[in-house]
Coordinates of C-alpha atoms in Angstrom, one line a residue:
M1 CA -13.4 -28.3 -17.9
S2 CA -13.0 -25.4 -15.6
K3 CA -16.3 -24.1 -13.9
Q4 CA -17.7 -20.7 -13.9
L5 CA -20.5 -19.7 -11.6
P6 CA -23.8 -18.2 -12.9
F7 CA -23.9 -14.4 -12.7
S8 CA -27.5 -13.5 -12.7
A9 CA -28.6 -10.3 -14.3
V10 CA -25.2 -8.6 -14.5
E11 CA -23.6 -11.4 -16.5
A12 CA -21.8 -10.0 -19.6
K13 CA -22.4 -6.4 -18.5
P14 CA -20.7 -4.1 -21.0
Y15 CA -18.0 -1.7 -19.6
N16 CA -19.5 1.8 -19.1
R17 CA -17.9 3.7 -16.2
F18 CA -20.8 6.3 -16.3
S19 CA -23.5 3.5 -15.9
A20 CA -21.8 1.8 -13.1
R21 CA -21.1 4.9 -11.1
N22 CA -24.1 7.2 -11.9
V23 CA -27.1 5.2 -13.1
G24 CA -27.9 4.1 -9.6
W25 CA -28.8 7.5 -8.3
I26 CA -30.5 8.4 -11.5
L27 CA -32.8 5.3 -11.1
A28 CA -33.0 6.1 -7.4
S29 CA -34.7 9.5 -8.2
A30 CA -37.1 7.8 -10.4
G31 CA -39.0 5.6 -7.9
L32 CA -41.0 3.7 -10.4
L33 CA -38.1 2.9 -12.6
A34 CA -36.0 1.8 -9.6
T35 CA -38.8 -0.6 -8.4
A36 CA -39.1 -2.1 -11.8
Y37 CA -35.3 -2.5 -12.1
N38 CA -35.2 -4.3 -8.7
F39 CA -38.0 -6.5 -9.6
F40 CA -36.3 -7.8 -12.8
Q41 CA -33.0 -8.2 -10.8
L42 CA -34.7 -10.6 -8.2
R43 CA -36.7 -12.4 -11.1
S44 CA -33.3 -13.1 -12.8
L45 CA -31.7 -14.2 -9.5
A46 CA -34.6 -16.6 -8.9
I47 CA -34.0 -18.2 -12.3
H48 CA -30.3 -18.7 -11.7
S49 CA -30.3 -19.7 -8.0
P50 CA -33.7 -20.5 -6.5
R51 CA -33.9 -22.3 -3.1
V52 CA -37.2 -24.2 -2.7
L53 CA -38.7 -24.5 0.9
G54 CA -42.0 -26.2 0.8
H55 CA -44.1 -24.5 -1.9
D56 CA -42.4 -21.1 -1.6
V57 CA -39.3 -20.0 -3.6
V58 CA -36.9 -18.1 -1.3
F59 CA -34.3 -16.0 -3.1
N60 CA -30.8 -16.7 -2.0
D61 CA -28.8 -13.8 -0.6
M62 CA -25.9 -13.3 -3.0
N63 CA -23.4 -14.1 -0.3
S64 CA -25.4 -16.8 1.6
P65 CA -23.4 -19.6 3.0
D66 CA -24.4 -21.9 0.1
R67 CA -23.3 -19.3 -2.5
L68 CA -20.1 -18.8 -0.7
R69 CA -19.5 -22.5 -0.5
D70 CA -20.1 -22.9 -4.2
F71 CA -17.7 -20.1 -4.9
Q72 CA -15.0 -21.8 -2.7
N73 CA -15.5 -25.2 -4.3
C74 CA -15.5 -23.7 -7.7
A75 CA -12.1 -22.2 -7.1
I76 CA -10.6 -25.4 -5.7
D77 CA -12.1 -27.6 -8.3
N78 CA -10.8 -25.5 -11.1
L79 CA -7.3 -25.5 -9.7
L80 CA -7.3 -29.3 -9.0
E81 CA -8.6 -30.0 -12.5
T82 CA -5.3 -28.6 -14.0
G83 CA -3.7 -31.6 -12.5
L84 CA -1.0 -29.4 -10.7
P85 CA 1.8 -30.2 -13.0
F86 CA 3.8 -27.4 -11.3
M87 CA 3.9 -29.4 -8.1
N88 CA 6.3 -32.0 -9.5
V89 CA 9.3 -31.0 -7.6
S90 CA 11.5 -32.3 -4.6
P91 CA 12.3 -30.6 -1.4
I92 CA 15.8 -29.6 -0.3
A93 CA 17.8 -32.6 0.9
V94 CA 20.5 -33.0 3.6
S95 CA 23.1 -33.1 0.8
D96 CA 21.8 -29.8 -0.5
F97 CA 22.2 -28.2 3.0
E98 CA 25.7 -29.5 3.3
E99 CA 26.7 -28.3 -0.2
R100 CA 25.4 -24.7 0.5
R101 CA 27.3 -24.7 3.8
D102 CA 30.5 -25.7 2.0
R103 CA 29.9 -22.9 -0.5
L104 CA 29.4 -20.6 2.3
A105 CA 32.9 -21.7 3.7
Q106 CA 34.6 -21.1 0.4
A107 CA 33.0 -17.6 0.3
L108 CA 34.3 -16.9 3.8
V109 CA 37.8 -17.7 2.6
A110 CA 37.3 -15.4 -0.4
E111 CA 36.3 -12.5 2.0
G112 CA 39.0 -13.2 4.6
V113 CA 36.5 -14.0 7.3
D114 CA 37.2 -16.7 9.9
A115 CA 33.5 -17.6 10.6
F116 CA 29.9 -16.9 9.8
V117 CA 27.7 -16.6 12.9
V118 CA 23.9 -16.6 12.8
E119 CA 20.9 -17.0 15.2
P120 CA 17.6 -18.7 14.4
G121 CA 15.9 -16.9 11.6
Y122 CA 15.7 -17.0 7.8
T123 CA 19.5 -17.3 7.3
F124 CA 19.7 -20.1 9.9
K125 CA 16.8 -21.7 8.1
Y126 CA 18.7 -21.5 4.9
Y127 CA 21.8 -23.3 6.4
G128 CA 20.4 -25.3 9.2
N129 CA 16.7 -25.6 8.5
V130 CA 15.5 -24.0 11.8
S131 CA 13.4 -20.8 11.8
Q132 CA 13.1 -18.4 14.8
P133 CA 9.6 -19.6 15.7
E134 CA 10.8 -23.3 15.5
W135 CA 13.5 -22.7 18.0
E136 CA 11.6 -20.1 20.4
V137 CA 8.0 -20.8 20.1
W138 CA 7.1 -18.2 22.6
E139 CA 9.2 -15.3 21.8
P140 CA 12.8 -14.4 20.9
E141 CA 14.5 -14.7 24.1
E142 CA 17.7 -13.3 25.6
R143 CA 19.8 -16.6 25.7
P144 CA 21.9 -16.9 22.6
F145 CA 21.6 -20.0 20.4
L146 CA 24.3 -19.6 17.4
M147 CA 25.3 -21.4 14.6
V148 CA 29.0 -20.9 13.8
V149 CA 30.2 -22.0 10.5
R150 CA 34.1 -22.1 10.1
P151 CA 35.9 -23.0 6.9
F152 CA 38.6 -25.7 6.9
Y153 CA 40.9 -27.3 4.2
D154 CA 39.8 -30.9 3.6
Q155 CA 43.0 -32.8 2.8
A156 CA 41.1 -35.8 1.5
T157 CA 39.3 -33.8 -1.2
G158 CA 41.6 -30.7 -1.5
N159 CA 38.5 -28.6 -1.1
V160 CA 37.6 -25.9 1.5
K161 CA 34.6 -27.3 3.5
A162 CA 32.5 -26.2 6.3
N163 CA 32.9 -27.1 10.1
T164 CA 29.6 -26.1 11.8
T165 CA 29.3 -25.8 15.7
F166 CA 26.5 -24.5 17.9
L167 CA 26.7 -22.3 20.9
C168 CA 23.7 -23.4 23.1
P169 CA 22.5 -23.1 26.5
S170 CA 23.4 -26.4 28.3
F171 CA 19.8 -27.2 29.3
E172 CA 18.6 -26.8 25.8
A173 CA 21.3 -29.0 24.2
E174 CA 19.2 -32.1 24.0
R175 CA 16.4 -29.9 22.3
A176 CA 18.8 -28.7 19.8
R177 CA 19.8 -32.3 18.9
L178 CA 16.0 -33.2 18.6
L179 CA 15.6 -30.5 15.8
E180 CA 17.0 -33.1 13.5
M181 CA 19.0 -30.4 11.6
P182 CA 20.3 -31.5 8.1
F183 CA 23.6 -32.9 9.0
T184 CA 25.1 -36.4 8.1
D185 CA 26.8 -36.7 11.5
A186 CA 25.8 -35.6 15.1
I187 CA 25.9 -32.0 15.6
Q188 CA 28.7 -30.4 17.5
I189 CA 27.5 -28.4 20.6
I190 CA 29.4 -25.9 22.8
P191 CA 27.3 -25.6 25.9
W192 CA 27.2 -22.8 28.3
E193 CA 25.7 -22.6 31.7
E194 CA 23.5 -19.8 33.0
H195 CA 26.0 -18.1 35.1
W196 CA 28.6 -18.2 32.3
N197 CA 29.3 -15.5 29.6
P198 CA 28.2 -17.3 26.5
Y199 CA 30.3 -15.0 24.2
I200 CA 33.6 -15.7 26.2
T201 CA 32.7 -19.4 26.1
L202 CA 32.6 -19.3 22.4
Q203 CA 35.8 -17.2 22.1
Q204 CA 37.7 -19.6 24.3
S205 CA 36.3 -22.8 22.6
E206 CA 38.3 -25.2 20.3
V207 CA 36.6 -23.6 17.5
F208 CA 38.8 -20.4 17.5
R209 CA 41.9 -21.9 19.1
G210 CA 45.0 -21.2 17.1
L211 CA 43.3 -18.7 15.1
R212 CA 44.6 -15.0 14.7
Q213 CA 43.3 -12.7 17.3
P214 CA 40.8 -11.0 17.1
A215 CA 38.9 -13.6 15.1
R216 CA 36.9 -12.1 12.4
L217 CA 33.0 -12.9 12.3
M218 CA 30.6 -12.1 9.8
V219 CA 26.9 -11.7 10.7
D220 CA 23.7 -10.7 8.7
E221 CA 20.9 -8.3 9.3
E222 CA 19.0 -10.7 11.5
M223 CA 21.5 -10.8 14.2
R224 CA 20.2 -8.9 17.1
D225 CA 22.4 -6.0 18.4
F226 CA 22.8 -7.2 21.9
I227 CA 24.5 -10.5 20.6
Q228 CA 26.8 -8.5 18.2
R229 CA 27.9 -6.3 21.2
G230 CA 28.3 -9.4 23.2
L231 CA 30.7 -10.9 20.5
V232 CA 32.7 -7.7 20.3
S233 CA 32.9 -7.6 24.1
A234 CA 34.3 -11.0 24.2
G235 CA 37.3 -9.9 21.7
F236 CA 35.8 -10.7 18.3
E237 CA 35.9 -8.5 15.3
V238 CA 32.3 -8.4 13.8
V239 CA 31.5 -7.3 10.2
G240 CA 28.2 -7.1 8.4
L241 CA 27.0 -9.4 5.5
Q242 CA 28.7 -8.6 2.1
G243 CA 30.4 -9.8 -1.0
K244 CA 30.7 -13.6 -1.8
V245 CA 29.1 -14.5 1.3
E246 CA 25.9 -12.6 0.6
E247 CA 25.8 -14.2 -2.8
V248 CA 25.5 -17.7 -1.6
R249 CA 21.9 -17.2 -0.8
Q250 CA 21.3 -14.7 -3.6
I251 CA 22.4 -17.1 -6.4
K252 CA 19.9 -20.1 -6.5
T253 CA 20.7 -23.6 -7.4
A254 CA 18.8 -25.6 -9.9
K255 CA 16.8 -27.3 -7.2
E256 CA 15.9 -23.8 -5.6
V257 CA 14.9 -22.5 -8.9
N258 CA 12.6 -25.5 -9.5
I259 CA 10.8 -25.0 -6.2
L260 CA 10.5 -21.2 -6.9
R261 CA 9.0 -22.0 -10.2
A262 CA 6.6 -24.3 -8.6
V263 CA 5.2 -22.1 -5.9
N264 CA 5.1 -19.0 -8.1
T265 CA 3.4 -20.8 -11.0
G266 CA 1.0 -22.5 -8.6
T267 CA 0.0 -19.3 -6.9
L268 CA -0.7 -17.5 -10.2
E269 CA -2.6 -20.5 -11.4
A270 CA -4.8 -20.4 -8.3
V271 CA -5.6 -16.6 -9.0
R272 CA -6.6 -17.4 -12.6
Q273 CA -8.8 -20.3 -11.7
M274 CA -10.5 -18.5 -8.8
R275 CA -11.2 -15.5 -11.0
K276 CA -13.4 -17.7 -13.3
C277 CA -15.7 -18.2 -10.2
L278 CA -16.2 -14.6 -9.2
Y279 CA -19.7 -13.3 -9.1
P280 CA -21.1 -9.8 -8.0
G281 CA -21.6 -9.2 -4.2
L282 CA -18.4 -10.9 -3.0
T283 CA -16.3 -8.9 -0.7
E284 CA -12.3 -8.5 -0.8
N285 CA -12.1 -10.6 2.4
E286 CA -14.2 -13.4 0.9
I287 CA -12.1 -13.6 -2.3
A288 CA -9.0 -13.7 -0.2
S289 CA -10.3 -16.5 2.0
A290 CA -11.4 -18.6 -1.0
L291 CA -8.0 -18.0 -2.7
D292 CA -6.0 -19.1 0.5
N293 CA -8.1 -22.2 0.7
A294 CA -7.6 -23.0 -3.0
L295 CA -3.7 -22.6 -2.5
R296 CA -4.0 -25.0 0.5
A297 CA -5.9 -27.5 -1.5
A298 CA -3.0 -27.6 -3.9
G299 CA -0.5 -28.2 -1.3
L300 CA 0.8 -24.5 -0.9
D301 CA 0.9 -22.5 2.3
P302 CA -0.4 -19.1 1.7
F303 CA 1.2 -16.4 4.1
F304 CA -0.1 -13.2 2.8
D305 CA -3.1 -12.2 0.4
I306 CA -4.0 -8.7 -0.5
V307 CA -7.3 -8.3 -2.4
L308 CA -8.1 -4.7 -3.3
F309 CA -11.1 -3.2 -5.3
D310 CA -10.9 0.1 -7.2
E311 CA -9.9 3.0 -5.0
N312 CA -8.6 0.6 -2.3
A313 CA -5.9 -0.5 -4.5
S314 CA -4.6 3.0 -4.9
N315 CA -2.8 2.2 -1.6
P316 CA -0.3 -0.6 -2.9
H317 CA -0.6 -2.8 0.3
G318 CA -4.3 -1.9 1.2
G319 CA -5.0 -0.8 4.7
T320 CA -8.8 -0.9 4.3
N321 CA -11.1 -3.5 6.1
G322 CA -11.8 -5.8 3.2
S323 CA -15.4 -5.1 3.0
K324 CA -15.7 -3.5 -0.3
V325 CA -18.1 -5.4 -2.6
L326 CA -17.3 -6.7 -6.1
E327 CA -19.4 -5.1 -9.0
A328 CA -19.4 -5.7 -12.6
E329 CA -17.0 -2.9 -13.4
T330 CA -14.8 -3.4 -10.4
F331 CA -10.9 -3.2 -11.1
V332 CA -9.4 -6.0 -8.9
L333 CA -5.9 -6.1 -7.7
I334 CA -4.6 -9.3 -5.9
D335 CA -1.1 -9.5 -4.5
V336 CA -0.7 -12.9 -2.9
G337 CA 2.3 -15.1 -1.5
A338 CA 2.6 -18.8 -0.5
H339 CA 5.3 -21.2 0.6
L340 CA 6.4 -24.5 -0.8
Y341 CA 9.3 -26.3 0.9
G342 CA 10.2 -23.1 2.6
Y343 CA 10.3 -21.0 -0.6
S344 CA 8.2 -18.0 -1.4
S345 CA 5.8 -16.8 -4.1
D346 CA 5.1 -13.3 -4.6
I347 CA 2.8 -12.3 -7.6
C348 CA 0.3 -9.7 -8.4
R349 CA -2.4 -9.3 -11.0
T350 CA -4.8 -6.5 -11.8
F351 CA -8.1 -7.4 -13.8
F352 CA -11.8 -7.1 -14.3
P353 CA -14.3 -9.7 -13.4
P354 CA -15.1 -12.4 -16.1
F355 CA -18.7 -11.3 -16.2
L356 CA -17.8 -7.8 -17.8
Q357 CA -17.7 -7.6 -21.4
K358 CA -14.4 -6.1 -23.0
P359 CA -15.2 -2.4 -24.1
S360 CA -15.1 -1.7 -27.8
K361 CA -13.4 1.7 -27.3
D362 CA -9.7 2.3 -26.4
D363 CA -10.3 5.5 -24.3
V364 CA -11.1 3.7 -20.9
P365 CA -8.5 5.2 -18.5
S366 CA -7.9 2.1 -16.6
L367 CA -7.2 0.0 -19.7
R368 CA -4.6 2.7 -20.8
I369 CA -3.0 2.5 -17.3
W370 CA -2.9 -1.3 -17.4
D371 CA -1.0 -1.1 -20.6
I372 CA 1.5 1.3 -19.5
V373 CA 2.3 -0.6 -16.5
F374 CA 2.6 -3.8 -18.6
E375 CA 5.0 -2.1 -20.9
A376 CA 7.2 -0.9 -17.9
Q377 CA 7.3 -4.3 -16.5
T378 CA 8.4 -5.4 -20.1
R379 CA 11.3 -2.8 -20.0
S380 CA 12.4 -3.8 -16.5
I381 CA 12.5 -7.5 -17.5
N382 CA 14.7 -6.7 -20.5
R383 CA 17.2 -5.3 -18.0
M384 CA 17.5 -8.3 -16.0
R385 CA 20.7 -9.6 -17.2
E386 CA 24.3 -10.5 -16.1
N387 CA 26.2 -7.5 -14.8
F388 CA 23.5 -5.0 -15.2
T389 CA 22.9 -2.8 -12.0
A390 CA 19.9 -3.2 -9.7
A391 CA 19.3 0.5 -10.4
S392 CA 19.1 0.0 -14.0
V393 CA 16.1 -2.5 -13.8
D394 CA 14.1 0.1 -11.8
I395 CA 14.9 3.0 -14.0
A396 CA 13.9 1.1 -17.1
A397 CA 10.5 0.7 -15.8
R398 CA 10.2 4.1 -14.1
D399 CA 11.1 5.9 -17.5
I400 CA 8.1 4.4 -19.1
I401 CA 5.7 5.5 -16.4
S402 CA 7.3 8.9 -16.1
K403 CA 7.0 9.6 -19.9
A404 CA 3.3 8.6 -19.8
G405 CA 2.9 11.3 -17.1
Y406 CA 2.5 9.1 -14.1
G407 CA 5.8 9.2 -12.6
D408 CA 4.7 10.5 -9.2
S409 CA 2.2 7.7 -9.0
F410 CA 4.8 4.9 -9.2
T411 CA 5.6 5.0 -5.3
H412 CA 7.7 2.0 -4.7
R413 CA 10.8 0.2 -6.1
V414 CA 10.3 -2.1 -9.2
G415 CA 11.4 -5.4 -7.5
H416 CA 13.4 -7.5 -5.1
G417 CA 15.1 -10.6 -4.8
I418 CA 13.0 -13.7 -3.6
G419 CA 13.8 -17.0 -2.1
I420 CA 13.0 -18.4 1.4
K421 CA 12.0 -14.8 2.0
A422 CA 9.5 -13.1 -0.1
H423 CA 11.8 -9.9 0.1
E424 CA 15.5 -10.7 -0.2
S425 CA 18.6 -8.7 -1.5
P426 CA 19.5 -7.4 -4.0
Y427 CA 16.8 -4.9 -4.0
L428 CA 15.8 -3.2 -7.4
N429 CA 15.5 0.4 -6.7
K430 CA 17.1 3.3 -8.7
G431 CA 19.7 4.1 -6.1
N432 CA 21.2 0.6 -5.9
E433 CA 24.1 1.3 -8.4
E434 CA 26.3 -1.1 -6.4
S435 CA 24.6 -4.4 -6.9
L436 CA 25.2 -6.1 -10.1
L437 CA 22.9 -8.9 -11.2
K438 CA 24.4 -12.4 -11.5
T439 CA 23.1 -15.5 -13.3
G440 CA 21.0 -17.5 -10.9
M441 CA 19.5 -14.5 -9.0
V442 CA 15.8 -14.4 -8.9
F443 CA 13.7 -11.2 -8.8
T444 CA 10.3 -9.9 -8.9
S445 CA 9.4 -7.3 -11.4
E446 CA 6.4 -5.3 -10.1
P447 CA 5.9 -1.7 -11.5
G448 CA 2.6 0.0 -10.5
I449 CA 0.6 3.1 -11.0
Y450 CA -1.6 4.3 -8.1
L451 CA -4.2 6.9 -8.6
V452 CA -5.7 8.1 -5.3
N453 CA -9.4 7.7 -4.9
E454 CA -9.7 6.0 -8.3
F455 CA -7.7 2.7 -8.7
G456 CA -4.3 1.1 -8.7
V457 CA -2.7 -1.3 -11.3
R458 CA 0.4 -3.4 -10.5
H459 CA 1.8 -6.5 -12.5
E460 CA 4.3 -8.8 -10.7
D461 CA 6.0 -11.8 -12.1
V462 CA 9.1 -13.7 -10.9
L463 CA 12.2 -14.0 -13.1
L464 CA 15.6 -15.9 -13.3
V465 CA 18.5 -14.0 -14.4
Q466 CA 20.3 -16.2 -17.2
G467 CA 23.5 -14.5 -18.3
D468 CA 23.0 -12.2 -21.5
E469 CA 19.9 -14.1 -22.4
E470 CA 16.3 -13.0 -21.6
P471 CA 15.4 -13.9 -18.0
C472 CA 13.2 -17.1 -17.4
I473 CA 9.7 -16.4 -16.2
L474 CA 9.1 -18.5 -13.1
T475 CA 5.3 -17.6 -12.9
G476 CA 4.4 -19.6 -15.9
N477 CA 3.6 -16.8 -18.3
R478 CA 2.9 -13.1 -17.9
A479 CA -0.6 -11.5 -18.0
R480 CA -2.1 -10.9 -21.6
G481 CA -4.7 -8.4 -20.5
P482 CA -7.2 -7.2 -17.9
W483 CA -9.4 -10.2 -18.9
E484 CA -6.6 -12.7 -19.2
P485 CA -4.4 -12.2 -16.0

């Protein structure tokens, strides 16, 4: 059974915005009442969490190390007690990398491109399992280390396949081999000495011998400008990422989808289980720390965690110092991401603490805003179908929020692609009429309304496009309300 920490005197406090914001100063102006109120608060706290030293009872501070440790353990225990069924997935294998490089080669032929060239980064990680920090642990440096993928016709199979070569500084060649990149055979390296021009070395290598001149290379947005200019100066034609080549990463395989489902479901479950343990007095930073540790306990690797209370959440990505304190009526926004086998989660929930009773009235502004944003998300999800434009997904959500009178308070796009990067193309904004959704693409849907100096609401789930059918939710299930995120 999942745990829930005791909440002392504020447990099951009914929602009343007036009492939460104004009663404090009224009581403060009546000294006797304030004194009595504080006495009963402390007495209630002593009943719930006394600490005995000798014959004296010492009241625990609400955020004492013991209390914070209990909160942390509660969040971890609750998550682990689920059994972590979402973690039953396999990492990407060598054969998967080989298959995606072959799909890249076929896309290059379709686009009339001679080779795809990439330096360490997310795209290199996708095709060769090496990120920029894994290659250059100190800083991105000036010596180019490039992966070059060329298509060739395999007569044995009759298929177009990938031939991959690496342009590498001579003194780094052995280190490149030690990276154990996902290849069945030993990697092919074109070495270049420090006093050589590396781009001319590549142009004159066996890789491009016998090809039309100039050879046409495709690069992506991660390729630094000086490398692109170096390739052009050596006689190559360089074009940007587009068409079928871009779709190789955009359209996920079944194994990629399984990992994305695992990491996003797990991240959301961590938020839900941690929420059960909340108590008054916690800061935004303390909640973020406990959530990160719960994710780690489940085998996930957190890489960002935004916890915002009330008016702090009116800035979608925060910017405050994380010191705001949780109260009974605090409206909490959590936007968090983690990694599993190199793939990203990106989920957001807006909710009330578990120790606040649901209001009996329907005229609470924050609850109305919560429902508007949820309806906007529903409409955007309904547009995530084959051949719908990226713009139409955004517009569907924006129309709902605008008709409710909050159009100016929805300040960002409705979503983005997600994979090994948390933010990938295609991007779901109202100006992106060119990008058409394809089966196998995975997107976030994250509309929001942000009322400055009041609060912000955002719901974010991750979804898989499935032809003309409804998209598949990769976060397990959507929120059901501010008390059921």
